[in-house]
Every structure is written in structure tokens, then in C-alpha cells.
Amino acid sequence: MAKKEYSFYPGCSSQKAASGSNYQVSVDSMCDVLDIQLNTIPDWNCCSASIGYAEGGELPRLALSARNMALSEQHNAGQDIVATCAACWLATRETKDRLLHSEHLMKETNEALAAAGLNVKANQNVRHMVEVLIEDFGYDALGKHVKKPLEGIKIAGYVGCQTNRPFGIQGESFENPKYLDKLVETMGAEPVENYQKKVSCCGGALAFSEPEKSQALIKDIIEAAYDGGADMIVTPCPVCQMNVEVYQDQINSKYKTKFKMPVVYYSTLMSVAYGKDFKQSGLDGQVIAPNKLNAIAKK
Amino acid sequence: MSANTAVVERYRNSFLKEVEANVEEGQWVKMCMQCGVCSGSCPLGPAWDHPPQEIFMMIRAGKRDEVLTSSSMWMCTSCYNCIVRCPRELPITHIMHGLANYAHRLGIAPKNQPTRKFAKLFWDNLSKKGRVNELKLGIALYFMNGLVSGIKTALKMAPLGINMVKTKRMSPMEYFGGHGIKDTKGLHAILKKAREIEAAKMQKF
């Protein structure tokens, strides 16, 4: 298959020594196997995620994403914009929709961009990496690269919120999307059937500002994974990954639970199944070690 | 204005008009049919003093202060459940963000609301260098309620921080400089211009 190229928006958490740096490592490994070339948007900026709204009004927020889109149109013309972070994807796609839907927002956004000599047309598709995998490759093609099937691992597919709503993945329902389970199966592992917290919220940015309320939500997400017999949770979102993985000690001390549930990315699973080693799969970035996955990676 | 429109206008309360004019997606508020699916779908539903459907009715009833000084909108986790379930397809998440932004802009949002504070820290952090500095954001968050509570929080969070550093998902070096874009000047100019355009559009009520 010929090399596929995309205009890549990596996002803040993907940077070196940032919370999702291990996500980026595994995405690079996965793309290497699939012959995907990610052309990073030069000088991309933060999208302000879904918490920038208080200080940044509508137009400043649109302008942030529009700057990235303008740079992408200029440097990576003709390519789809692809994001790996759910919030980056959502903010950029939302911006595209609003600009195309409203002439005056398009005009005002371009007035703002002109202050830095930029102009946006919003003419590139804005996609999540998961869409690329499912739509441009498909499960069969993804399965062909599996060298080490993830046999004997049971995995709860935690889709979360922003990869799922409001846009979601074409052909999947908002309430019970199946793509993560299918990806798990494609890699040779066993998905948890009827994982009831698969689209529940982890608190998102409120994990920082309202830790108690958010940790109550996270507790239920982990508990449901244990109830389904999961060895680990898999997610396509860096905020979900961090929130569900790193607060388990605090949750344990508050709720007297004994959680030790690893949380990995779909790209971690794919890298390991594709034969990449421990480090290439970003497994050294796990706070809670996914032992069964580590064992396969080290084989 | 025709005679008929003038009569209709008299019966529309001014807070609804204010929201329609000044709040992001505010023109949708009147479309709410009070079914309550949004409130039942919210992950933090029980934490809202007034859940979304109630906020919509309060806006129509002209309860300006009660709405804008409420901590309710600040409970939105941006999960978008309400948006996809609303039978009338109101962009509820965005309206809640818009109301929060408007209350913050007017300076009447609850002062010590933690999400309001964090959202401001986040914006200041990202707009300074164009990208989020997670370490500085975290430290600012711990100390947002003062030094004493900051030290307490920092101690509580220390094991988590150590885990993040150990797994190379955080670096103390980020405190000195850290990630950023090259054209910060251009970005600042864009944001300044966007703010000016938006401020000029605000209508007085």
C-alpha cells in the first residue's frame, strides 16, 4: 500500500516530557508500521481545549484553531488534518464547522488572523487518528500487520467523551460505540463485553478543579472494568488516559479500594501487536504497569 | 418596526434578549422545551444548583442575577452528552460555556469558583507562549487558593508528580522556559484583535 500522508496536529500533551508523550511515542511506532507519514503543522499552537472558555471568548478560541488551520492550509495543502488528542480534534473540527456555517464568523476570524498575516479557508478535513485507522485502512488491513497477537488479555474499551461526542466516528452510535472493541479484537485481545462505562465522563479538566467530584466518576469507570474482568483499560484520549490512570492511589485511600488498573492507548496495543518493543510502544510511560502487555512486548 | 412587532417586543423580557445578543449560541435558549434530558444526562448533574433546563427557564423568566452569579454552568465537564441527546439539538455545552464566559466577563461570576479560577489559569498559561506548560499550570493550580492550602495540596499531589517525572511525562525543567511556539508575537496580535472585535459587538443592557 502506498504511503499515506496527513497534516498532523500533535497538541500540547504530546510534547516531550508532557503528560501524553508516551501516546506520541506509540503513535509514531504504529504509523511506522502502517506507512503513515505525519507532516506536523509548523508552529502549531494550543486549541484551548474545552476549558479555555472562561477567559477566551468565542472569537479568540476560534482564532486559536483557525491559526493552526491556516498554517496547515499553507504548508500541508491537500492533506487532511489529523489529531490524536480528542480535545484538539474537537476544537479544530468545531472551528471548521462554525466558520463554514457563518459568514460573519469567517470574516471576523480572518480579520483577527490578518494581524499575523494569515488567512483561513477551512477547506481541509479535520479527523481523529481513529478515523484514519478505521476509514482509510479498515480492521482487516490493520489486522494484517499483527505479529504478536495480544492473546490472553481482556481489555475494557473506554471511549470516553470527546472522541465520541458531539461528532463521533461515522457509523458508530453515541451510546454504544463498538470501534474500540473491534480494534482490541483485531489485535488478538478479548474486549470486555458490555462495558457499561465506555462513554462515561472522567471529569475532563474538572479533575483538576473539582478533584473529589471527578474522582467519584473515575472510580465508577475503573470499577466497571474490574466487574467485566478486565486486565486493563484502553482509550483514544490523553485526558481520559491520565485521569483514569494517575489518581488511583488517591481514589484507593479515599474509598478504601485496591485499584491497580492499567490504562493504555489503542496505539500502545497496536505497537505491541505489531512487534514494537517496550520503549517503542511507550510502555515506559505507564504509571501502572500493564504486566500482560509488557510481557508480550518483551518477548 | 411594525406595530405588531413593537407589541411583541414589549413582552419579551430583556434578559432573554441580552443572552441572545451577548452569549455564545444564546439564540438557542428559547428553543428549550423543558424535557430535562440534559439534566438527567449530566455526569455532574446532582452538583448543579440549577441544571441546564432550569437555567434555560430562569433566563426566560428574567432571573438575571440568579443565573449569572450561579456556580451551575461551571459544573460543565464538556462531555457533550446533553448536546447529542437534546431532542431539539440545542448546543447546550456551548451555551453553558457561553454563560460562564459572559458572567466572568461581567465580573459577576462566583469569585472563588475553582473551575473559573482554573479556566483563567489555563488560558493565561496557553496564551503566553502558545502552548500549555503543564508543570506551571499544575503549580499555579495548587497555589490558586493561597500559600498555605497550596503547600498542603502540593504535598498531597507529590507522589503523583513523582510518578509523572519517573515515567518522563513531566519534567522539572519545564519550569524554566519550556515549550512554546516561535511566532508568539503573531499569536498575541491575533488574540488581541479577536478580543477587540468581540468586545465591540457586545450590546449594552
Short mmCIF file of C-alpha atoms in Angstrom, two decimals, chain A residues 12-13 15-22 43-46 48-61 63-64 67 90 94 98 104-105 108 111-113 115-116 118 161-162 165-166 174-175 199 201 203-206 208-210 213-214 217 241-242 245-247 249-250 265 279 284-287, chain B residues 24-25 43-44 47 73-85 94 96-98 100-102 104-105 113-116 118-120 122-124 126 130-132 134 141 144 156-157 159-160 163-164 166-171 174 179-184 186-187 189-191 193-195 197-198 201:
data_model
loop_
_atom_site.label_atom_id
_atom_site.label_comp_id
_atom_site.label_asym_id
_atom_site.label_seq_id
_atom_site.Cartn_x
_atom_site.Cartn_y
_atom_site.Cartn_z
CA CYS A 12 0.32 20.16 23.88
CA SER A 13 0.12 16.88 25.81
CA GLN A 15 5.24 17.12 23.59
CA LYS A 16 8.45 15.86 25.15
CA ALA A 17 8.05 15.37 28.90
CA ALA A 18 4.33 16.19 28.76
CA SER A 19 1.52 14.00 30.10
CA GLY A 20 0.77 12.28 26.79
CA SER A 21 4.33 11.98 25.49
CA ASN A 22 4.04 8.19 25.64
CA ASP A 43 4.47 26.27 14.73
CA TRP A 44 1.06 24.86 15.77
CA ASN A 45 -0.49 26.34 18.92
CA CYS A 46 -2.78 25.14 21.72
CA SER A 48 -7.51 25.98 24.38
CA ALA A 49 -9.25 22.60 24.85
CA SER A 50 -12.65 22.73 26.48
CA ILE A 51 -11.60 24.79 29.47
CA GLY A 52 -10.29 27.93 27.74
CA TYR A 53 -13.81 29.35 27.53
CA ALA A 54 -13.84 31.42 30.71
CA GLU A 55 -11.16 33.89 29.73
CA GLY A 56 -11.15 33.27 26.00
CA GLY A 57 -14.43 34.19 24.36
CA GLU A 58 -15.80 32.60 21.22
CA LEU A 59 -13.74 34.52 18.69
CA PRO A 60 -10.35 34.23 20.44
CA ARG A 61 -10.95 30.48 20.75
CA ALA A 63 -8.86 32.21 16.19
CA LEU A 64 -6.57 29.77 18.01
CA ARG A 67 -4.35 29.80 13.11
CA LEU A 90 -12.92 18.54 18.72
CA GLU A 94 -15.83 22.62 15.74
CA ARG A 98 -18.60 27.22 12.68
CA HIS A 104 -19.60 36.74 9.76
CA LEU A 105 -17.53 34.43 11.99
CA GLU A 108 -14.11 38.20 11.81
CA GLU A 111 -9.70 39.83 10.39
CA ALA A 112 -8.02 38.54 13.54
CA LEU A 113 -5.67 36.21 11.64
CA ALA A 115 -2.91 40.63 12.37
CA ALA A 116 -0.26 37.94 11.81
CA LEU A 118 -2.59 34.69 7.92
CA CYS A 161 -16.47 11.68 25.75
CA GLN A 162 -14.79 13.88 23.21
CA ARG A 165 -19.41 13.36 21.15
CA PRO A 166 -20.58 15.60 19.60
CA PHE A 174 -23.02 7.79 20.70
CA GLU A 175 -24.32 5.50 23.40
CA VAL A 199 -18.81 6.50 27.19
CA CYS A 201 -17.16 11.13 31.62
CA GLY A 203 -14.42 14.73 34.68
CA GLY A 204 -12.14 16.08 31.96
CA ALA A 205 -10.48 19.31 33.03
CA LEU A 206 -12.57 19.33 36.20
CA PHE A 208 -8.03 19.50 38.35
CA SER A 209 -10.55 21.98 39.69
CA GLU A 210 -13.11 19.60 41.23
CA LYS A 213 -16.41 15.11 42.10
CA SER A 214 -14.25 13.85 39.23
CA LEU A 217 -16.72 9.43 38.29
CA GLN A 241 -5.81 8.14 29.97
CA MET A 242 -4.26 10.46 32.52
CA GLU A 245 -4.61 6.10 35.45
CA VAL A 246 -2.90 8.55 37.76
CA TYR A 247 -5.45 9.21 40.52
CA ASP A 249 -3.77 5.97 44.69
CA GLN A 250 -5.90 8.91 45.83
CA TYR A 265 -3.83 3.83 24.36
CA LYS A 279 10.08 1.50 24.75
CA ASP A 284 7.84 3.05 29.90
CA GLY A 285 5.30 5.86 30.24
CA GLN A 286 2.80 3.78 32.19
CA VAL A 287 2.38 4.74 35.84
CA GLU B 24 -22.35 32.32 22.58
CA GLU B 25 -25.20 30.31 20.95
CA PRO B 43 -22.27 13.43 34.80
CA LEU B 44 -22.22 16.11 37.50
CA ALA B 47 -23.80 19.14 41.68
CA MET B 73 -22.54 26.50 34.49
CA TRP B 74 -19.10 25.95 35.98
CA MET B 75 -20.03 22.31 36.64
CA CYS B 76 -19.94 21.52 32.92
CA THR B 77 -17.26 18.90 32.21
CA SER B 78 -17.65 19.34 28.43
CA CYS B 79 -18.71 15.73 27.95
CA TYR B 80 -21.27 16.72 25.27
CA ASN B 81 -23.82 14.18 26.48
CA CYS B 82 -26.54 16.84 26.65
CA ILE B 83 -25.80 18.02 23.11
CA VAL B 84 -26.20 14.64 21.45
CA ARG B 85 -29.28 13.75 23.47
CA HIS B 94 -21.61 25.68 24.25
CA MET B 96 -23.16 26.78 29.28
CA HIS B 97 -19.61 27.78 28.29
CA GLY B 98 -21.05 30.97 26.82
CA ALA B 100 -19.90 31.13 32.14
CA ASN B 101 -17.77 33.31 29.87
CA TYR B 102 -20.34 36.11 29.94
CA HIS B 104 -16.84 36.05 34.00
CA ARG B 105 -16.56 38.90 31.50
CA GLN B 113 -15.38 29.07 41.96
CA PRO B 114 -12.48 26.63 41.37
CA THR B 115 -13.25 25.87 37.72
CA ARG B 116 -13.50 29.60 36.97
CA PHE B 118 -8.58 27.10 36.77
CA ALA B 119 -10.06 28.09 33.39
CA LYS B 120 -8.43 31.50 33.72
CA PHE B 122 -5.33 27.66 31.73
CA TRP B 123 -6.00 30.48 29.27
CA ASP B 124 -3.23 32.68 30.69
CA LEU B 126 -1.54 28.76 26.96
CA GLY B 130 1.10 29.50 22.55
CA ARG B 131 1.26 26.08 24.18
CA VAL B 132 0.33 24.74 27.59
CA GLU B 134 1.67 21.55 32.20
CA LEU B 141 -3.44 25.27 40.32
CA MET B 144 -4.63 29.17 43.47
CA LYS B 156 -0.79 15.59 48.69
CA MET B 157 -0.02 15.63 44.99
CA PRO B 159 3.53 11.14 44.86
CA LEU B 160 1.55 11.70 41.65
CA ASN B 163 5.18 9.13 39.15
CA MET B 164 4.84 11.53 36.23
CA LYS B 166 9.61 8.88 36.66
CA THR B 167 7.66 7.98 33.53
CA LYS B 168 9.04 11.06 31.72
CA ARG B 169 5.57 12.56 31.42
CA MET B 170 6.63 15.63 33.35
CA SER B 171 9.93 17.42 33.72
CA GLU B 174 9.62 22.84 32.13
CA HIS B 179 7.54 24.52 25.29
CA GLY B 180 6.19 27.34 23.17
CA ILE B 181 5.62 28.48 19.60
CA LYS B 182 8.02 30.61 17.58
CA ASP B 183 5.62 33.33 16.48
CA THR B 184 4.28 34.39 19.89
CA GLY B 186 1.81 36.99 15.82
CA LEU B 187 -0.35 34.90 18.13
CA ALA B 189 -1.66 40.11 17.81
CA ILE B 190 -4.32 37.64 16.60
CA LEU B 191 -5.79 37.22 20.08
CA LYS B 193 -7.60 41.64 17.51
CA ALA B 194 -10.12 38.85 18.18
CA ARG B 195 -10.84 40.32 21.62
CA ILE B 197 -13.76 42.58 17.56
CA GLU B 198 -15.70 40.63 20.15
CA LYS B 201 -20.01 43.51 19.33
#
